[in-house]
Amino acid sequence: MRAAYERLALGLLGVGVTLPLFLTPGQASGPRLGDLALAVAVPLVVVTWRDMAPVLRAAGVVAAGFLAMTLLVEVAPGGDRLNVGDAAFWFRWIASALAAPAVASLILRDEGRRRLFLWAVLAGAACHLATYGLAMLVGLEPLQDVGLASPRAMVTTTAAQVRVTTLAEHPNAAMAMIGLAVPAGMMLAERRWVRRGTTWGGVGVAVLGFVSTLSRGGMMAAMLGGLARMVVGWRWRWRERVRPLGVALTVFVLVAGAVALQAGRFDFDGGRFAGRFDRAALRDNLAGRMLTWRRTVDLVEERPMGAGWSSADEMGAFRALSVSHNGYLFTARTAGVVSALVLLGLHLASAARLDALTPLSVYVLAAMFGEDLTQGAGMVFLCCLVGALAWRRPLAP
C-alpha cells in the first residue's frame, strides 16, 4: 500500500507541474490538477518521516511554520478574512513546503521513484503541448467543457505576432511548463543523454511549444538546462560523441513538425519569429520589464512581510501591479522578502551542485527570473522541491 501511494503521489505531482488541468471545467479560478496532487502528497510527510534526513525534516517544519506565521502577520493588522484566492495561494505554499522535502527524500534515495517523477513531468509537458493540436481539430469550446482549456483561452495577436494561449492562459506560463520537457528528458537519458530518445523528445516538445507560444523566457531556460547537462558531463568526465547525421535528422524532424503545426492554424511566416528577436522590440520589452521590476521593489519596500494574493480583477484600476515578470520579486511581494531570498539562495545552491539534478535546478532558476511562476500549485511545488534538493549530496548523473 505504501509503495502504491508513493507512486501515485509522485505521478500526480509530476503531471500536475506541467499539465494544469482544470478540475472544475469552465471555471478559470477553480482548482487544477496541481492542487489535487498537493492534497494527495501532503501525507507523504508522515509516510516518509523516519526515512527523511534530519535536515529535510527540519526544513519542511521550519518553512511551513514560517509561511503560516507570515500569513497570520498579513491578516492580523486589519482583521482581514481570507478570500478564496488567498486561501488557495497559502495552501499551495504551505502544502508544498511540507511535501517537497518528503518528495526530495524519495527521489534522492530511490532511482525508480526519481524516474517515475521525471517521466510524469515529461508526459505532462507533451500532453500540454497536445492541447494546441486538439484546439485546431475540435475548437476551444469542447476542450473547455472537459477542463482542457481555460475560458480565457484564445489566439492572441500582438504587434503582428500570433501567440497561442490555452491551458495556462498566458504564453509565458505555458512555455515555462512545456519547456520542462528538456531537463526532464535529459535527466531520464542519464549518461547517454546525446543518444537517448527522451532527450530529443524533450527538445522537440520544447521547440514546438515555442513555435506556438513565442515565449523567449521559457525557451532560454530550456537551453540553459541543456547547457547545464553538458557542464555536468564535463564535471563528471563523462563525454559523448555527437553524431552529425543524427543531429541533422533531429533538426529536420523538428522543423517539419513546426511547419505542420503552423500550417494547421495560419501560414508559416518567418517574420513572426524574427519579430521576437528584433533589437528594437527587445529593447522596448526590457525597458517595460525594468519599470515593472522597480514598481514591484517599491511595493516590497512598503510591505516587506508580503501582501498576500491579489488577482488582477481585485486590484481594479491597479491590476498592472499584480504583474512582476520575475518569480522571486513576485514571491517577495506576496509571501515576503525573507521567503523570496531564502528561495533564491536555495535555488542557487541546488544549481551549484553540478550533478544529475542540476539541469532541473538551472531551468527553474532561469525560468523564475523571467515570469511570475509562483502562482499555480505545480510551479510552487517545483520551486519548493528544487529548494529542498539544495541539501543533497552530489548525485552522479
PDB file of N, CA and C in Angstrom, residues 196-274:
ATOM      1  N   ARG A 196      19.942   9.228 -26.436  1.00  0.00           N
ATOM      2  CA  ARG A 196      18.659   8.695 -25.977  1.00  0.00           C
ATOM      3  C   ARG A 196      17.476   9.483 -26.547  1.00  0.00           C
ATOM      4  N   GLY A 197      16.388   8.761 -26.794  1.00  0.00           N
ATOM      5  CA  GLY A 197      15.202   9.377 -27.372  1.00  0.00           C
ATOM      6  C   GLY A 197      14.529  10.367 -26.444  1.00  0.00           C
ATOM      7  N   THR A 198      14.650  10.167 -25.114  1.00  0.00           N
ATOM      8  CA  THR A 198      13.987  11.094 -24.195  1.00  0.00           C
ATOM      9  C   THR A 198      14.571  12.501 -24.320  1.00  0.00           C
ATOM     10  N   THR A 199      15.872  12.590 -24.576  1.00  0.00           N
ATOM     11  CA  THR A 199      16.499  13.911 -24.747  1.00  0.00           C
ATOM     12  C   THR A 199      15.892  14.644 -25.925  1.00  0.00           C
ATOM     13  N   TRP A 200      15.889  13.987 -27.078  1.00  0.00           N
ATOM     14  CA  TRP A 200      15.421  14.662 -28.286  1.00  0.00           C
ATOM     15  C   TRP A 200      13.908  14.787 -28.308  1.00  0.00           C
ATOM     16  N   GLY A 201      13.228  13.870 -27.626  1.00  0.00           N
ATOM     17  CA  GLY A 201      11.784  14.045 -27.491  1.00  0.00           C
ATOM     18  C   GLY A 201      11.465  15.281 -26.673  1.00  0.00           C
ATOM     19  N   GLY A 202      12.201  15.481 -25.568  1.00  0.00           N
ATOM     20  CA  GLY A 202      12.005  16.678 -24.758  1.00  0.00           C
ATOM     21  C   GLY A 202      12.334  17.943 -25.516  1.00  0.00           C
ATOM     22  N   VAL A 203      13.414  17.911 -26.281  1.00  0.00           N
ATOM     23  CA  VAL A 203      13.787  19.074 -27.094  1.00  0.00           C
ATOM     24  C   VAL A 203      12.697  19.373 -28.123  1.00  0.00           C
ATOM     25  N   GLY A 204      12.167  18.314 -28.749  1.00  0.00           N
ATOM     26  CA  GLY A 204      11.105  18.507 -29.729  1.00  0.00           C
ATOM     27  C   GLY A 204       9.864  19.129 -29.130  1.00  0.00           C
ATOM     28  N   VAL A 205       9.472  18.668 -27.954  1.00  0.00           N
ATOM     29  CA  VAL A 205       8.302  19.233 -27.270  1.00  0.00           C
ATOM     30  C   VAL A 205       8.532  20.719 -26.988  1.00  0.00           C
ATOM     31  N   ALA A 206       9.736  21.063 -26.523  1.00  0.00           N
ATOM     32  CA  ALA A 206      10.031  22.459 -26.198  1.00  0.00           C
ATOM     33  C   ALA A 206      10.030  23.339 -27.442  1.00  0.00           C
ATOM     34  N   VAL A 207      10.615  22.858 -28.527  1.00  0.00           N
ATOM     35  CA  VAL A 207      10.669  23.647 -29.756  1.00  0.00           C
ATOM     36  C   VAL A 207       9.272  23.891 -30.303  1.00  0.00           C
ATOM     37  N   LEU A 208       8.451  22.859 -30.336  1.00  0.00           N
ATOM     38  CA  LEU A 208       7.080  23.027 -30.829  1.00  0.00           C
ATOM     39  C   LEU A 208       6.280  23.933 -29.889  1.00  0.00           C
ATOM     40  N   GLY A 209       6.580  23.871 -28.592  1.00  0.00           N
ATOM     41  CA  GLY A 209       5.931  24.784 -27.664  1.00  0.00           C
ATOM     42  C   GLY A 209       6.303  26.221 -27.948  1.00  0.00           C
ATOM     43  N   PHE A 210       7.560  26.460 -28.278  1.00  0.00           N
ATOM     44  CA  PHE A 210       7.985  27.816 -28.606  1.00  0.00           C
ATOM     45  C   PHE A 210       7.339  28.310 -29.889  1.00  0.00           C
ATOM     46  N   VAL A 211       7.168  27.406 -30.852  1.00  0.00           N
ATOM     47  CA  VAL A 211       6.524  27.782 -32.105  1.00  0.00           C
ATOM     48  C   VAL A 211       5.137  28.372 -31.837  1.00  0.00           C
ATOM     49  N   SER A 212       4.441  27.814 -30.878  1.00  0.00           N
ATOM     50  CA  SER A 212       3.088  28.283 -30.581  1.00  0.00           C
ATOM     51  C   SER A 212       3.082  29.499 -29.654  1.00  0.00           C
ATOM     52  N   THR A 213       3.884  29.450 -28.599  1.00  0.00           N
ATOM     53  CA  THR A 213       3.796  30.500 -27.584  1.00  0.00           C
ATOM     54  C   THR A 213       4.684  31.703 -27.876  1.00  0.00           C
ATOM     55  N   LEU A 214       5.769  31.504 -28.616  1.00  0.00           N
ATOM     56  CA  LEU A 214       6.761  32.551 -28.864  1.00  0.00           C
ATOM     57  C   LEU A 214       7.296  33.144 -27.565  1.00  0.00           C
ATOM     58  N   SER A 215       7.374  32.326 -26.533  1.00  0.00           N
ATOM     59  CA  SER A 215       7.874  32.793 -25.242  1.00  0.00           C
ATOM     60  C   SER A 215       9.381  32.582 -25.173  1.00  0.00           C
ATOM     61  N   ARG A 216      10.118  33.681 -25.186  1.00  0.00           N
ATOM     62  CA  ARG A 216      11.579  33.579 -25.188  1.00  0.00           C
ATOM     63  C   ARG A 216      12.110  33.064 -23.849  1.00  0.00           C
ATOM     64  N   GLY A 217      11.475  33.507 -22.746  1.00  0.00           N
ATOM     65  CA  GLY A 217      11.982  33.144 -21.429  1.00  0.00           C
ATOM     66  C   GLY A 217      12.011  31.647 -21.192  1.00  0.00           C
ATOM     67  N   GLY A 218      10.900  30.963 -21.501  1.00  0.00           N
ATOM     68  CA  GLY A 218      10.837  29.527 -21.304  1.00  0.00           C
ATOM     69  C   GLY A 218      11.818  28.785 -22.187  1.00  0.00           C
ATOM     70  N   MET A 219      11.973  29.250 -23.436  1.00  0.00           N
ATOM     71  CA  MET A 219      12.895  28.579 -24.347  1.00  0.00           C
ATOM     72  C   MET A 219      14.337  28.791 -23.913  1.00  0.00           C
ATOM     73  N   MET A 220      14.667  29.992 -23.436  1.00  0.00           N
ATOM     74  CA  MET A 220      16.021  30.249 -22.951  1.00  0.00           C
ATOM     75  C   MET A 220      16.319  29.411 -21.709  1.00  0.00           C
ATOM     76  N   ALA A 221      15.320  29.253 -20.849  1.00  0.00           N
ATOM     77  CA  ALA A 221      15.508  28.408 -19.661  1.00  0.00           C
ATOM     78  C   ALA A 221      15.776  26.969 -20.070  1.00  0.00           C
ATOM     79  N   ALA A 222      15.062  26.488 -21.106  1.00  0.00           N
ATOM     80  CA  ALA A 222      15.287  25.127 -21.600  1.00  0.00           C
ATOM     81  C   ALA A 222      16.701  24.976 -22.164  1.00  0.00           C
ATOM     82  N   MET A 223      17.163  25.981 -22.886  1.00  0.00           N
ATOM     83  CA  MET A 223      18.518  25.937 -23.444  1.00  0.00           C
ATOM     84  C   MET A 223      19.565  25.938 -22.325  1.00  0.00           C
ATOM     85  N   LEU A 224      19.338  26.747 -21.290  1.00  0.00           N
ATOM     86  CA  LEU A 224      20.280  26.779 -20.178  1.00  0.00           C
ATOM     87  C   LEU A 224      20.280  25.456 -19.421  1.00  0.00           C
ATOM     88  N   GLY A 225      19.098  24.817 -19.312  1.00  0.00           N
ATOM     89  CA  GLY A 225      19.039  23.498 -18.693  1.00  0.00           C
ATOM     90  C   GLY A 225      19.853  22.481 -19.475  1.00  0.00           C
ATOM     91  N   GLY A 226      19.780  22.564 -20.818  1.00  0.00           N
ATOM     92  CA  GLY A 226      20.575  21.676 -21.651  1.00  0.00           C
ATOM     93  C   GLY A 226      22.068  21.937 -21.513  1.00  0.00           C
ATOM     94  N   LEU A 227      22.456  23.208 -21.482  1.00  0.00           N
ATOM     95  CA  LEU A 227      23.862  23.556 -21.300  1.00  0.00           C
ATOM     96  C   LEU A 227      24.377  23.079 -19.943  1.00  0.00           C
ATOM     97  N   ALA A 228      23.503  23.159 -18.933  1.00  0.00           N
ATOM     98  CA  ALA A 228      23.892  22.692 -17.605  1.00  0.00           C
ATOM     99  C   ALA A 228      24.225  21.207 -17.633  1.00  0.00           C
ATOM    100  N   ARG A 229      23.469  20.434 -18.424  1.00  0.00           N
ATOM    101  CA  ARG A 229      23.746  18.990 -18.520  1.00  0.00           C
ATOM    102  C   ARG A 229      25.104  18.747 -19.167  1.00  0.00           C
ATOM    103  N   MET A 230      25.474  19.578 -20.121  1.00  0.00           N
ATOM    104  CA  MET A 230      26.801  19.437 -20.726  1.00  0.00           C
ATOM    105  C   MET A 230      27.900  19.726 -19.708  1.00  0.00           C
ATOM    106  N   VAL A 231      27.707  20.770 -18.910  1.00  0.00           N
ATOM    107  CA  VAL A 231      28.688  21.114 -17.886  1.00  0.00           C
ATOM    108  C   VAL A 231      28.802  19.980 -16.870  1.00  0.00           C
ATOM    109  N   VAL A 232      27.675  19.388 -16.519  1.00  0.00           N
ATOM    110  CA  VAL A 232      27.689  18.262 -15.581  1.00  0.00           C
ATOM    111  C   VAL A 232      28.497  17.106 -16.158  1.00  0.00           C
ATOM    112  N   GLY A 233      28.344  16.858 -17.470  1.00  0.00           N
ATOM    113  CA  GLY A 233      29.116  15.796 -18.111  1.00  0.00           C
ATOM    114  C   GLY A 233      30.605  16.035 -18.001  1.00  0.00           C
ATOM    115  N   TRP A 234      31.016  17.292 -18.230  1.00  0.00           N
ATOM    116  CA  TRP A 234      32.436  17.618 -18.094  1.00  0.00           C
ATOM    117  C   TRP A 234      32.884  17.492 -16.634  1.00  0.00           C
ATOM    118  N   ARG A 235      32.010  17.881 -15.730  1.00  0.00           N
ATOM    119  CA  ARG A 235      32.341  17.813 -14.297  1.00  0.00           C
ATOM    120  C   ARG A 235      32.599  16.366 -13.871  1.00  0.00           C
ATOM    121  N   TRP A 236      31.797  15.434 -14.389  1.00  0.00           N
ATOM    122  CA  TRP A 236      31.939  14.023 -14.021  1.00  0.00           C
ATOM    123  C   TRP A 236      32.772  13.251 -15.040  1.00  0.00           C
ATOM    124  N   ARG A 237      33.295  13.957 -16.035  1.00  0.00           N
ATOM    125  CA  ARG A 237      34.192  13.369 -17.037  1.00  0.00           C
ATOM    126  C   ARG A 237      33.520  12.254 -17.838  1.00  0.00           C
ATOM    127  N   TRP A 238      32.245  12.440 -18.102  1.00  0.00           N
ATOM    128  CA  TRP A 238      31.536  11.513 -18.989  1.00  0.00           C
ATOM    129  C   TRP A 238      31.129  12.297 -20.223  1.00  0.00           C
ATOM    130  N   ARG A 239      31.833  12.094 -21.290  1.00  0.00           N
ATOM    131  CA  ARG A 239      31.565  12.844 -22.513  1.00  0.00           C
ATOM    132  C   ARG A 239      31.067  11.900 -23.596  1.00  0.00           C
ATOM    133  N   GLU A 240      30.220  12.430 -24.454  1.00  0.00           N
ATOM    134  CA  GLU A 240      29.683  11.618 -25.541  1.00  0.00           C
ATOM    135  C   GLU A 240      30.002  12.265 -26.877  1.00  0.00           C
ATOM    136  N   ARG A 241      30.196  11.444 -27.826  1.00  0.00           N
ATOM    137  CA  ARG A 241      30.434  11.945 -29.177  1.00  0.00           C
ATOM    138  C   ARG A 241      29.102  12.167 -29.871  1.00  0.00           C
ATOM    139  N   VAL A 242      28.940  13.352 -30.413  1.00  0.00           N
ATOM    140  CA  VAL A 242      27.702  13.692 -31.112  1.00  0.00           C
ATOM    141  C   VAL A 242      27.781  13.191 -32.549  1.00  0.00           C
ATOM    142  N   ARG A 243      26.735  12.543 -32.994  1.00  0.00           N
ATOM    143  CA  ARG A 243      26.680  12.055 -34.364  1.00  0.00           C
ATOM    144  C   ARG A 243      26.019  13.102 -35.257  1.00  0.00           C
ATOM    145  N   PRO A 244      26.758  13.703 -36.208  1.00  0.00           N
ATOM    146  CA  PRO A 244      26.205  14.773 -37.044  1.00  0.00           C
ATOM    147  C   PRO A 244      24.943  14.352 -37.792  1.00  0.00           C
ATOM    148  N   LEU A 245      24.913  13.102 -38.314  1.00  0.00           N
ATOM    149  CA  LEU A 245      23.750  12.646 -39.060  1.00  0.00           C
ATOM    150  C   LEU A 245      22.511  12.615 -38.164  1.00  0.00           C
ATOM    151  N   GLY A 246      22.680  12.128 -36.935  1.00  0.00           N
ATOM    152  CA  GLY A 246      21.551  12.077 -36.009  1.00  0.00           C
ATOM    153  C   GLY A 246      21.042  13.455 -35.647  1.00  0.00           C
ATOM    154  N   VAL A 247      21.956  14.384 -35.432  1.00  0.00           N
ATOM    155  CA  VAL A 247      21.559  15.758 -35.105  1.00  0.00           C
ATOM    156  C   VAL A 247      20.823  16.384 -36.285  1.00  0.00           C
ATOM    157  N   ALA A 248      21.350  16.192 -37.498  1.00  0.00           N
ATOM    158  CA  ALA A 248      20.709  16.756 -38.694  1.00  0.00           C
ATOM    159  C   ALA A 248      19.311  16.193 -38.876  1.00  0.00           C
ATOM    160  N   LEU A 249      19.162  14.882 -38.656  1.00  0.00           N
ATOM    161  CA  LEU A 249      17.849  14.261 -38.784  1.00  0.00           C
ATOM    162  C   LEU A 249      16.877  14.825 -37.741  1.00  0.00           C
ATOM    163  N   THR A 250      17.358  15.026 -36.530  1.00  0.00           N
ATOM    164  CA  THR A 250      16.515  15.568 -35.476  1.00  0.00           C
ATOM    165  C   THR A 250      16.051  16.971 -35.825  1.00  0.00           C
ATOM    166  N   VAL A 251      16.978  17.808 -36.302  1.00  0.00           N
ATOM    167  CA  VAL A 251      16.618  19.172 -36.691  1.00  0.00           C
ATOM    168  C   VAL A 251      15.583  19.165 -37.811  1.00  0.00           C
ATOM    169  N   PHE A 252      15.754  18.264 -38.780  1.00  0.00           N
ATOM    170  CA  PHE A 252      14.797  18.171 -39.883  1.00  0.00           C
ATOM    171  C   PHE A 252      13.407  17.812 -39.373  1.00  0.00           C
ATOM    172  N   VAL A 253      13.341  16.831 -38.469  1.00  0.00           N
ATOM    173  CA  VAL A 253      12.051  16.414 -37.917  1.00  0.00           C
ATOM    174  C   VAL A 253      11.390  17.554 -37.159  1.00  0.00           C
ATOM    175  N   LEU A 254      12.164  18.297 -36.375  1.00  0.00           N
ATOM    176  CA  LEU A 254      11.616  19.408 -35.608  1.00  0.00           C
ATOM    177  C   LEU A 254      11.089  20.518 -36.520  1.00  0.00           C
ATOM    178  N   VAL A 255      11.863  20.834 -37.561  1.00  0.00           N
ATOM    179  CA  VAL A 255      11.428  21.871 -38.495  1.00  0.00           C
ATOM    180  C   VAL A 255      10.163  21.440 -39.214  1.00  0.00           C
ATOM    181  N   ALA A 256      10.111  20.180 -39.636  1.00  0.00           N
ATOM    182  CA  ALA A 256       8.920  19.673 -40.316  1.00  0.00           C
ATOM    183  C   ALA A 256       7.711  19.723 -39.396  1.00  0.00           C
ATOM    184  N   GLY A 257       7.904  19.356 -38.135  1.00  0.00           N
ATOM    185  CA  GLY A 257       6.804  19.426 -37.183  1.00  0.00           C
ATOM    186  C   GLY A 257       6.347  20.838 -36.951  1.00  0.00           C
ATOM    187  N   ALA A 258       7.291  21.786 -36.870  1.00  0.00           N
ATOM    188  CA  ALA A 258       6.930  23.182 -36.672  1.00  0.00           C
ATOM    189  C   ALA A 258       6.126  23.717 -37.842  1.00  0.00           C
ATOM    190  N   VAL A 259       6.555  23.373 -39.054  1.00  0.00           N
ATOM    191  CA  VAL A 259       5.827  23.816 -40.253  1.00  0.00           C
ATOM    192  C   VAL A 259       4.420  23.230 -40.263  1.00  0.00           C
ATOM    193  N   ALA A 260       4.302  21.946 -39.927  1.00  0.00           N
ATOM    194  CA  ALA A 260       2.987  21.311 -39.909  1.00  0.00           C
ATOM    195  C   ALA A 260       2.076  21.953 -38.869  1.00  0.00           C
ATOM    196  N   LEU A 261       2.639  22.272 -37.706  1.00  0.00           N
ATOM    197  CA  LEU A 261       1.836  22.912 -36.667  1.00  0.00           C
ATOM    198  C   LEU A 261       1.363  24.279 -37.102  1.00  0.00           C
ATOM    199  N   GLN A 262       2.252  25.032 -37.741  1.00  0.00           N
ATOM    200  CA  GLN A 262       1.887  26.364 -38.209  1.00  0.00           C
ATOM    201  C   GLN A 262       0.820  26.294 -39.303  1.00  0.00           C
ATOM    202  N   ALA A 263       0.975  25.353 -40.216  1.00  0.00           N
ATOM    203  CA  ALA A 263       0.046  25.248 -41.335  1.00  0.00           C
ATOM    204  C   ALA A 263      -1.362  24.934 -40.869  1.00  0.00           C
ATOM    205  N   GLY A 264      -1.485  24.315 -39.709  1.00  0.00           N
ATOM    206  CA  GLY A 264      -2.813  23.988 -39.207  1.00  0.00           C
ATOM    207  C   GLY A 264      -3.613  25.188 -38.753  1.00  0.00           C
ATOM    208  N   ARG A 265      -2.938  26.327 -38.472  1.00  0.00           N
ATOM    209  CA  ARG A 265      -3.659  27.495 -37.975  1.00  0.00           C
ATOM    210  C   ARG A 265      -3.500  28.703 -38.888  1.00  0.00           C
ATOM    211  N   PHE A 266      -2.321  28.919 -39.389  1.00  0.00           N
ATOM    212  CA  PHE A 266      -2.091  30.054 -40.265  1.00  0.00           C
ATOM    213  C   PHE A 266      -0.846  29.772 -41.096  1.00  0.00           C
ATOM    214  N   ASP A 267      -0.620  30.592 -42.103  1.00  0.00           N
ATOM    215  CA  ASP A 267       0.532  30.397 -42.978  1.00  0.00           C
ATOM    216  C   ASP A 267       1.827  30.580 -42.208  1.00  0.00           C
ATOM    217  N   PHE A 268       2.802  29.776 -42.553  1.00  0.00           N
ATOM    218  CA  PHE A 268       4.112  29.875 -41.907  1.00  0.00           C
ATOM    219  C   PHE A 268       4.752  31.201 -42.282  1.00  0.00           C
ATOM    220  N   ASP A 269       5.202  31.943 -41.288  1.00  0.00           N
ATOM    221  CA  ASP A 269       5.764  33.264 -41.521  1.00  0.00           C
ATOM    222  C   ASP A 269       7.034  33.417 -40.693  1.00  0.00           C
ATOM    223  N   GLY A 270       8.177  33.440 -41.368  1.00  0.00           N
ATOM    224  CA  GLY A 270       9.440  33.578 -40.652  1.00  0.00           C
ATOM    225  C   GLY A 270       9.550  34.901 -39.927  1.00  0.00           C
ATOM    226  N   GLY A 271       8.880  35.930 -40.433  1.00  0.00           N
ATOM    227  CA  GLY A 271       8.929  37.228 -39.775  1.00  0.00           C
ATOM    228  C   GLY A 271       8.314  37.200 -38.394  1.00  0.00           C
ATOM    229  N   ARG A 272       7.386  36.282 -38.182  1.00  0.00           N
ATOM    230  CA  ARG A 272       6.746  36.138 -36.873  1.00  0.00           C
ATOM    231  C   ARG A 272       7.775  35.797 -35.804  1.00  0.00           C
ATOM    232  N   PHE A 273       8.716  34.940 -36.161  1.00  0.00           N
ATOM    233  CA  PHE A 273       9.762  34.558 -35.218  1.00  0.00           C
ATOM    234  C   PHE A 273      10.836  35.632 -35.120  1.00  0.00           C
ATOM    235  N   ALA A 274      11.183  36.212 -36.264  1.00  0.00           N
ATOM    236  CA  ALA A 274      12.210  37.252 -36.255  1.00  0.00           C
ATOM    237  C   ALA A 274      11.793  38.433 -35.398  1.00  0.00           C
TER     238      ALA A 274
END
